[in-house]
Structures are given as structure tokens and as C-alpha cells.
GROMACS .gro file of C-alpha atoms in nm:
model
  346
    1UNK     CA    1   2.726   0.881   0.403
    2UNK     CA    2   2.435   0.661   0.505
    3UNK     CA    3   2.266   0.451   0.238
    4UNK     CA    4   1.887   0.492   0.223
    5UNK     CA    5   1.692   0.189   0.085
    6UNK     CA    6   1.322   0.226   0.074
    7UNK     CA    7   1.019   0.015  -0.021
    8UNK     CA    8   0.705   0.211  -0.076
    9UNK     CA    9   0.352   0.104  -0.165
   10UNK     CA   10   0.137   0.415  -0.247
   11UNK     CA   11  -0.202   0.270  -0.298
   12UNK     CA   12  -0.560   0.411  -0.362
   13UNK     CA   13  -0.649   0.415   0.007
   14UNK     CA   14  -0.316   0.407   0.204
   15UNK     CA   15   0.046   0.507   0.172
   16UNK     CA   16   0.273   0.243   0.314
   17UNK     CA   17   0.650   0.297   0.355
   18UNK     CA   18   0.930   0.078   0.492
   19UNK     CA   19   1.285   0.201   0.483
   20UNK     CA   20   1.639   0.166   0.623
   21UNK     CA   21   1.881   0.456   0.664
   22UNK     CA   22   2.230   0.309   0.707
   23UNK     CA   23   2.266   0.097   1.023
   24UNK     CA   24   1.958   0.242   1.176
   25UNK     CA   25   1.659   0.025   1.258
   26UNK     CA   26   1.391  -0.029   0.986
   27UNK     CA   27   1.131   0.246   1.001
   28UNK     CA   28   0.771   0.188   0.886
   29UNK     CA   29   0.483   0.434   0.839
   30UNK     CA   30   0.124   0.400   0.708
   31UNK     CA   31  -0.124   0.675   0.664
   32UNK     CA   32  -0.451   0.725   0.461
   33UNK     CA   33  -0.403   0.875   0.112
   34UNK     CA   34  -0.639   1.168   0.185
   35UNK     CA   35  -0.589   1.528   0.086
   36UNK     CA   36  -0.765   1.849   0.193
   37UNK     CA   37  -0.709   2.182   0.028
   38UNK     CA   38  -0.517   2.416   0.261
   39UNK     CA   39  -0.569   2.791   0.284
   40UNK     CA   40  -0.307   3.057   0.304
   41UNK     CA   41  -0.220   3.005   0.668
   42UNK     CA   42   0.115   2.845   0.727
   43UNK     CA   43  -0.031   2.599   0.975
   44UNK     CA   44  -0.376   2.453   1.007
   45UNK     CA   45  -0.609   2.376   1.300
   46UNK     CA   46  -0.427   2.220   1.599
   47UNK     CA   47  -0.098   2.317   1.429
   48UNK     CA   48  -0.150   2.076   1.138
   49UNK     CA   49   0.128   2.066   0.875
   50UNK     CA   50   0.075   2.205   0.531
   51UNK     CA   51   0.238   2.033   0.233
   52UNK     CA   52   0.290   2.218  -0.095
   53UNK     CA   53   0.370   2.098  -0.450
   54UNK     CA   54   0.345   2.266  -0.792
   55UNK     CA   55   0.159   2.563  -0.652
   56UNK     CA   56  -0.104   2.378  -0.452
   57UNK     CA   57  -0.116   2.335  -0.077
   58UNK     CA   58  -0.270   2.042   0.116
   59UNK     CA   59  -0.329   1.878   0.444
   60UNK     CA   60  -0.229   1.514   0.408
   61UNK     CA   61  -0.320   1.189   0.582
   62UNK     CA   62  -0.497   1.176   0.910
   63UNK     CA   63  -0.467   1.552   0.964
   64UNK     CA   64  -0.673   1.603   0.640
   65UNK     CA   65  -0.979   1.441   0.811
   66UNK     CA   66  -1.023   1.763   1.008
   67UNK     CA   67  -1.101   1.948   0.688
   68UNK     CA   68  -1.392   1.745   0.546
   69UNK     CA   69  -1.535   2.040   0.339
   70UNK     CA   70  -1.198   2.078   0.165
   71UNK     CA   71  -1.135   1.715   0.061
   72UNK     CA   72  -0.960   1.683  -0.274
   73UNK     CA   73  -1.100   1.387  -0.476
   74UNK     CA   74  -0.825   1.237  -0.700
   75UNK     CA   75  -0.953   0.888  -0.742
   76UNK     CA   76  -0.862   0.820  -1.104
   77UNK     CA   77  -0.675   0.558  -1.295
   78UNK     CA   78  -0.366   0.752  -1.359
   79UNK     CA   79  -0.313   0.845  -0.998
   80UNK     CA   80   0.054   0.750  -1.012
   81UNK     CA   81   0.118   1.039  -1.250
   82UNK     CA   82  -0.055   1.284  -1.011
   83UNK     CA   83   0.154   1.523  -0.796
   84UNK     CA   84  -0.013   1.394  -0.483
   85UNK     CA   85   0.141   1.054  -0.533
   86UNK     CA   86   0.488   1.196  -0.492
   87UNK     CA   87   0.371   1.427  -0.204
   88UNK     CA   88   0.285   1.106  -0.007
   89UNK     CA   89   0.646   0.995  -0.038
   90UNK     CA   90   0.762   1.337   0.074
   91UNK     CA   91   0.542   1.324   0.381
   92UNK     CA   92   0.672   0.973   0.456
   93UNK     CA   93   1.025   1.093   0.442
   94UNK     CA   94   0.943   1.387   0.674
   95UNK     CA   95   0.755   1.168   0.921
   96UNK     CA   96   1.025   0.909   0.940
   97UNK     CA   97   1.296   1.172   1.013
   98UNK     CA   98   1.497   1.108   0.689
   99UNK     CA   99   1.534   1.484   0.612
  100UNK     CA  100   1.644   1.564   0.977
  101UNK     CA  101   1.789   1.916   0.905
  102UNK     CA  102   1.874   1.838   0.545
  103UNK     CA  103   1.661   1.971   0.260
  104UNK     CA  104   1.789   1.755  -0.026
  105UNK     CA  105   1.769   1.379   0.008
  106UNK     CA  106   1.911   1.116  -0.221
  107UNK     CA  107   1.756   0.768  -0.189
  108UNK     CA  108   2.011   0.510  -0.291
  109UNK     CA  109   1.754   0.237  -0.388
  110UNK     CA  110   1.392   0.303  -0.422
  111UNK     CA  111   1.144   0.016  -0.471
  112UNK     CA  112   0.795   0.129  -0.569
  113UNK     CA  113   0.479  -0.083  -0.603
  114UNK     CA  114   0.229  -0.045  -0.890
  115UNK     CA  115  -0.103  -0.212  -0.915
  116UNK     CA  116  -0.095  -0.488  -1.180
  117UNK     CA  117  -0.384  -0.326  -1.359
  118UNK     CA  118  -0.170  -0.017  -1.400
  119UNK     CA  119   0.154  -0.201  -1.486
  120UNK     CA  120   0.197  -0.040  -1.828
  121UNK     CA  121   0.528   0.067  -1.975
  122UNK     CA  122   0.423   0.431  -1.988
  123UNK     CA  123   0.336   0.432  -1.613
  124UNK     CA  124   0.668   0.251  -1.527
  125UNK     CA  125   0.870   0.490  -1.744
  126UNK     CA  126   0.698   0.803  -1.593
  127UNK     CA  127   0.754   0.684  -1.236
  128UNK     CA  128   1.125   0.599  -1.290
  129UNK     CA  129   1.190   0.924  -1.474
  130UNK     CA  130   1.023   1.128  -1.204
  131UNK     CA  131   1.201   0.957  -0.909
  132UNK     CA  132   1.540   0.978  -1.085
  133UNK     CA  133   1.501   1.350  -1.174
  134UNK     CA  134   1.363   1.446  -0.835
  135UNK     CA  135   1.060   1.605  -0.670
  136UNK     CA  136   1.037   1.935  -0.493
  137UNK     CA  137   0.781   2.005  -0.236
  138UNK     CA  138   0.736   2.223   0.070
  139UNK     CA  139   0.667   2.135   0.430
  140UNK     CA  140   0.530   2.420   0.641
  141UNK     CA  141   0.684   2.661   0.373
  142UNK     CA  142   1.028   2.492   0.392
  143UNK     CA  143   1.138   2.375   0.056
  144UNK     CA  144   1.259   2.003   0.043
  145UNK     CA  145   1.363   1.785  -0.243
  146UNK     CA  146   1.415   1.413  -0.286
  147UNK     CA  147   1.537   1.193  -0.570
  148UNK     CA  148   1.655   0.837  -0.618
  149UNK     CA  149   1.979   0.691  -0.755
  150UNK     CA  150   1.823   0.363  -0.852
  151UNK     CA  151   1.454   0.286  -0.896
  152UNK     CA  152   1.273  -0.047  -0.938
  153UNK     CA  153   0.900  -0.074  -1.008
  154UNK     CA  154   0.727  -0.398  -0.897
  155UNK     CA  155   0.366  -0.511  -0.918
  156UNK     CA  156   0.183  -0.469  -0.593
  157UNK     CA  157   0.137  -0.811  -0.439
  158UNK     CA  158   0.499  -0.913  -0.521
  159UNK     CA  159   0.605  -0.731  -0.206
  160UNK     CA  160   0.404  -0.986  -0.005
  161UNK     CA  161   0.597  -1.265  -0.167
  162UNK     CA  162   0.927  -1.111  -0.076
  163UNK     CA  163   0.789  -1.041   0.280
  164UNK     CA  164   0.704  -1.411   0.314
  165UNK     CA  165   1.028  -1.552   0.168
  166UNK     CA  166   1.305  -1.303   0.264
  167UNK     CA  167   1.436  -1.188   0.601
  168UNK     CA  168   1.480  -0.825   0.726
  169UNK     CA  169   1.843  -0.858   0.587
  170UNK     CA  170   1.735  -0.952   0.238
  171UNK     CA  171   1.829  -1.313   0.273
  172UNK     CA  172   1.626  -1.604   0.148
  173UNK     CA  173   1.462  -1.785   0.437
  174UNK     CA  174   1.412  -2.125   0.261
  175UNK     CA  175   1.579  -2.175  -0.066
  176UNK     CA  176   1.358  -2.452  -0.202
  177UNK     CA  177   1.045  -2.280  -0.073
  178UNK     CA  178   1.154  -1.959  -0.242
  179UNK     CA  179   1.142  -2.134  -0.578
  180UNK     CA  180   0.806  -2.299  -0.538
  181UNK     CA  181   0.477  -2.166  -0.660
  182UNK     CA  182   0.309  -1.888  -0.449
  183UNK     CA  183  -0.025  -1.730  -0.499
  184UNK     CA  184  -0.055  -1.379  -0.365
  185UNK     CA  185  -0.409  -1.237  -0.282
  186UNK     CA  186  -0.363  -0.864  -0.222
  187UNK     CA  187  -0.694  -0.713  -0.107
  188UNK     CA  188  -0.650  -0.339  -0.105
  189UNK     CA  189  -0.874  -0.033  -0.075
  190UNK     CA  190  -1.001  -0.033  -0.434
  191UNK     CA  191  -0.866  -0.350  -0.605
  192UNK     CA  192  -0.788  -0.708  -0.536
  193UNK     CA  193  -0.471  -0.818  -0.705
  194UNK     CA  194  -0.398  -1.190  -0.798
  195UNK     CA  195  -0.028  -1.239  -0.836
  196UNK     CA  196   0.176  -1.556  -0.907
  197UNK     CA  197   0.543  -1.622  -0.827
  198UNK     CA  198   0.736  -1.928  -0.931
  199UNK     CA  199   1.120  -1.991  -0.908
  200UNK     CA  200   1.141  -1.658  -0.738
  201UNK     CA  201   1.000  -1.479  -1.043
  202UNK     CA  202   0.671  -1.314  -1.127
  203UNK     CA  203   0.463  -1.512  -1.381
  204UNK     CA  204   0.160  -1.408  -1.586
  205UNK     CA  205   0.032  -1.091  -1.748
  206UNK     CA  206   0.063  -0.805  -1.502
  207UNK     CA  207  -0.211  -0.588  -1.664
  208UNK     CA  208  -0.472  -0.869  -1.630
  209UNK     CA  209  -0.440  -0.944  -1.261
  210UNK     CA  210  -0.655  -0.677  -1.091
  211UNK     CA  211  -1.028  -0.663  -1.014
  212UNK     CA  212  -1.215  -0.370  -0.863
  213UNK     CA  213  -1.318  -0.583  -0.562
  214UNK     CA  214  -1.125  -0.413  -0.284
  215UNK     CA  215  -1.266  -0.323   0.044
  216UNK     CA  216  -1.410   0.003  -0.090
  217UNK     CA  217  -1.683  -0.213  -0.233
  218UNK     CA  218  -1.785  -0.313   0.123
  219UNK     CA  219  -1.748   0.046   0.242
  220UNK     CA  220  -1.988   0.168  -0.023
  221UNK     CA  221  -2.246  -0.089   0.082
  222UNK     CA  222  -2.203   0.011   0.443
  223UNK     CA  223  -2.246   0.373   0.332
  224UNK     CA  224  -2.567   0.289   0.165
  225UNK     CA  225  -2.696   0.109   0.482
  226UNK     CA  226  -2.601   0.406   0.702
  227UNK     CA  227  -2.761   0.657   0.464
  228UNK     CA  228  -3.087   0.467   0.460
  229UNK     CA  229  -3.102   0.434   0.843
  230UNK     CA  230  -2.916   0.742   0.973
  231UNK     CA  231  -2.779   1.006   0.739
  232UNK     CA  232  -2.513   1.055   0.469
  233UNK     CA  233  -2.155   0.984   0.577
  234UNK     CA  234  -1.826   1.018   0.390
  235UNK     CA  235  -1.636   0.699   0.309
  236UNK     CA  236  -1.324   0.836   0.474
  237UNK     CA  237  -1.500   0.814   0.817
  238UNK     CA  238  -1.642   0.468   0.779
  239UNK     CA  239  -1.327   0.259   0.768
  240UNK     CA  240  -1.304   0.247   1.158
  241UNK     CA  241  -1.657   0.109   1.160
  242UNK     CA  242  -1.560  -0.158   0.910
  243UNK     CA  243  -1.278  -0.255   1.154
  244UNK     CA  244  -1.521  -0.302   1.435
  245UNK     CA  245  -1.550   0.042   1.608
  246UNK     CA  246  -1.898   0.168   1.680
  247UNK     CA  247  -2.068   0.420   1.445
  248UNK     CA  248  -2.107   0.754   1.612
  249UNK     CA  249  -2.409   0.965   1.511
  250UNK     CA  250  -2.554   1.270   1.691
  251UNK     CA  251  -2.371   1.198   2.020
  252UNK     CA  252  -2.453   0.833   2.039
  253UNK     CA  253  -2.265   0.517   1.942
  254UNK     CA  254  -2.429   0.241   1.743
  255UNK     CA  255  -2.300  -0.118   1.714
  256UNK     CA  256  -2.309  -0.221   1.353
  257UNK     CA  257  -2.088  -0.523   1.388
  258UNK     CA  258  -2.340  -0.771   1.276
  259UNK     CA  259  -2.425  -0.581   0.963
  260UNK     CA  260  -2.052  -0.523   0.886
  261UNK     CA  261  -1.963  -0.890   0.933
  262UNK     CA  262  -2.240  -0.993   0.691
  263UNK     CA  263  -2.122  -0.741   0.425
  264UNK     CA  264  -1.759  -0.856   0.458
  265UNK     CA  265  -1.832  -1.230   0.449
  266UNK     CA  266  -2.072  -1.186   0.156
  267UNK     CA  267  -1.807  -0.998  -0.034
  268UNK     CA  268  -1.534  -1.258   0.042
  269UNK     CA  269  -1.750  -1.569  -0.041
  270UNK     CA  270  -1.948  -1.421  -0.336
  271UNK     CA  271  -1.693  -1.192  -0.509
  272UNK     CA  272  -1.339  -1.278  -0.415
  273UNK     CA  273  -1.338  -1.661  -0.365
  274UNK     CA  274  -1.500  -1.740  -0.701
  275UNK     CA  275  -1.246  -1.511  -0.877
  276UNK     CA  276  -0.953  -1.687  -0.705
  277UNK     CA  277  -1.076  -2.022  -0.811
  278UNK     CA  278  -1.136  -1.913  -1.169
  279UNK     CA  279  -0.803  -1.738  -1.207
  280UNK     CA  280  -0.583  -2.003  -1.031
  281UNK     CA  281  -0.771  -2.311  -1.161
  282UNK     CA  282  -0.515  -2.579  -1.240
  283UNK     CA  283  -0.243  -2.415  -1.026
  284UNK     CA  284  -0.392  -2.374  -0.683
  285UNK     CA  285  -0.338  -2.744  -0.582
  286UNK     CA  286   0.037  -2.721  -0.625
  287UNK     CA  287   0.090  -2.385  -0.454
  288UNK     CA  288   0.312  -2.389  -0.147
  289UNK     CA  289   0.159  -2.093  -0.005
  290UNK     CA  290  -0.149  -1.872  -0.069
  291UNK     CA  291  -0.038  -1.545   0.085
  292UNK     CA  292  -0.314  -1.298   0.182
  293UNK     CA  293  -0.207  -0.939   0.225
  294UNK     CA  294  -0.329  -0.581   0.198
  295UNK     CA  295  -0.557  -0.393   0.440
  296UNK     CA  296  -0.842  -0.621   0.360
  297UNK     CA  297  -0.651  -0.930   0.481
  298UNK     CA  298  -0.773  -0.870   0.846
  299UNK     CA  299  -1.124  -0.956   0.741
  300UNK     CA  300  -1.033  -1.311   0.622
  301UNK     CA  301  -0.957  -1.409   0.981
  302UNK     CA  302  -1.330  -1.467   1.047
  303UNK     CA  303  -1.385  -1.629   0.704
  304UNK     CA  304  -1.300  -1.983   0.809
  305UNK     CA  305  -1.459  -2.148   0.499
  306UNK     CA  306  -1.257  -1.938   0.260
  307UNK     CA  307  -1.085  -2.174   0.015
  308UNK     CA  308  -1.174  -2.458   0.258
  309UNK     CA  309  -0.985  -2.724   0.065
  310UNK     CA  310  -0.668  -2.512   0.074
  311UNK     CA  311  -0.671  -2.389   0.438
  312UNK     CA  312  -0.334  -2.552   0.516
  313UNK     CA  313  -0.175  -2.340   0.232
  314UNK     CA  314  -0.320  -2.005   0.338
  315UNK     CA  315  -0.092  -1.754   0.521
  316UNK     CA  316  -0.220  -1.413   0.637
  317UNK     CA  317   0.090  -1.198   0.690
  318UNK     CA  318   0.150  -1.012   1.015
  319UNK     CA  319   0.070  -0.643   0.956
  320UNK     CA  320  -0.072  -0.732   0.620
  321UNK     CA  321  -0.150  -0.369   0.523
  322UNK     CA  322   0.225  -0.288   0.509
  323UNK     CA  323   0.353  -0.626   0.385
  324UNK     CA  324   0.411  -0.507   0.028
  325UNK     CA  325   0.628  -0.214   0.157
  326UNK     CA  326   0.818  -0.462   0.390
  327UNK     CA  327   0.881  -0.702   0.106
  328UNK     CA  328   0.992  -0.423  -0.131
  329UNK     CA  329   1.252  -0.311   0.130
  330UNK     CA  330   1.369  -0.677   0.169
  331UNK     CA  331   1.395  -0.710  -0.208
  332UNK     CA  332   1.594  -0.386  -0.216
  333UNK     CA  333   1.834  -0.513   0.047
  334UNK     CA  334   1.871  -0.845  -0.143
  335UNK     CA  335   1.950  -0.648  -0.461
  336UNK     CA  336   2.200  -0.431  -0.265
  337UNK     CA  337   2.380  -0.745  -0.145
  338UNK     CA  338   2.386  -0.897  -0.494
  339UNK     CA  339   2.528  -0.576  -0.649
  340UNK     CA  340   2.795  -0.551  -0.376
  341UNK     CA  341   2.911  -0.912  -0.454
  342UNK     CA  342   2.924  -0.833  -0.826
  343UNK     CA  343   3.143  -0.522  -0.754
  344UNK     CA  344   3.375  -0.727  -0.541
  345UNK     CA  345   3.437  -0.979  -0.825
  346UNK     CA  346   3.531  -0.709  -1.073
   0.00000   0.00000   0.00000
């Protein structure tokens, strides 16, 4: 039977999953964590899929954007305890073809990320217990179930460290480099996480390493600008504008790139950079790498003066929005190899 090893980073704004099913190639998927209430019909507009869990029915991800009037707002601190968190995992398993005719999946090793500001024992215990006992959901009225044999919860941001220092086979790329001090700046949708690794281990107090300075802050300022000049617009539809696409309004396209760039750079230089210097004071000079990840990492490519004295230390990971999930998978593969060696010695 094929072993399924999966790294999953279910954040406030995006669900990111990276998994390996036996000898198959690594599969990745990323979709917005957006939900819209579904009616009684089995399929939605344009044959959109309907997911159900605990008596509720939803459109999930990009397809939910077609149902703006039915958006479900679940933006609260204990989101990892909400049913929709686990529904994101179910959708990812469907979309990556893991079910593939089966209706009961057992993940051999599941690595989940949790924001450092949420890294409390009760959250960790709840996540482990739920994953081990299993989750039942429906996909277009078909009942599906998944569970995990082994579960590890890691702080978000740590995945980026493993993405930078491990290979796709879970091997250490550079032994001495792996042990040196790394600073991880994880700029997500809602929060920015400041994570430190040394000697291959997380250091610091996990619950004190998050700030509400994610890219949603910029989106809200952009929303305010658009509301004043044009009309109200939902945050869910503004992210493409933040990434350089034109703003569409009443059949016309408007270039807001200058305004967007100013908002982004102001946020980086006035909110994020001072926080980095304050939190990492006394350590930043001896860091081997300052790794920038998360969906907000793209915006640092135009911020040439960010941490100007440390530019030679800065690394922006390829596909930074999924780097945590990639790193979680690599960590899982490393753990799998380690456990296999231990079993051979017995």
C-alpha cells in the first residue's frame, strides 16, 4: 500500500498543500480559504462542486467567488478548531486525486502548520486528536473520510526553514548551514510571523512571534482608496489588483499600480522592517540567512532598501506562498527516513 506523506499549511487567506503518494511525483495545490453557503442543489453554477461537513454545505476556494452574496465569514482566532479548516484538507485531497475511487484515506504522516500566535497546547492537542480520529465530509453528496496515522504540528514559518535547508527527498543540503542561525519572515494574509532556527531547532517563544501585519492590512487600505474613488468592493476580489492586475469597474479597467506600490512599500518600510529590527536585534548580524516566505514575499522584490545592511543574507524562496507546505513535506520525509533507520537497528 502506498504511503501518503503530506505537508499542509492552512492559513487565514490560503490553503497550501504539498504531498507525496508512494513513488508518485510530489503534488502541490494552493487555493483561497473562501467559503460560500451552498443551497440544496447537488451542483452549483457551472457545475461547481459542493462540499458538506457536519450538516452544512459549501462552495470552497475559487469556485466560492461566484457566490459573493453567500460568503461565509469565519475569520476568528480559533479557526483551526472550525469545521472549515478540515474541509480545506478534504478538498485538497480530492483535487490532488488522493481519493481516486476510494472513500476512506489514511495519511501515514501528516505535518500541519500553526501560526505561532496560535501555538497553544490546547490548539495542538485539538488538531492532533481530530486528525488521528478522522474527519468525514461529503463531495457532491459522496461521503469521504480521511485520518492520519502520525501527526506533527509545527509553527508556520518553520516550513520555510526546511524548504531552504532540505531537499525534496528529505536530505540535508548543507550540514553546517543547517545548524546555523536562520531568521524566517513569513508574511501571510493576516499575520507576519518572525521565526528563528538554530542548530536545526526552533528557538524562542512560539506564542509571541506573530503580528497582525500581513497583506490584509494593505488590502484594507486599498479597499478604502477604492471605496472613496469608485465604490465598495469585497476584499476577496482585490488581491489580483494587489498583484498588479487592473481594477475592473463598470466595464472599464483602471491601472492602480502606482497606488498599490506606494501602499505596499509603506507597509514594508514602516510596519514590517522596524518590527524585524526590534525582534531580531542582537541576532540579525550572525544570521546565515533571512528567509522571506508567504504570499506577501512577492512584494519584497521591489523593496530594494529593505534591511539594506543585510541584503546579502536575504533569500526569497521560489513559490514563497507554498514554501511552508513544501518544507513540511520535506520534514516529513526526513522523519520517515529517520524512523526507518531506527526500525532497522532494532
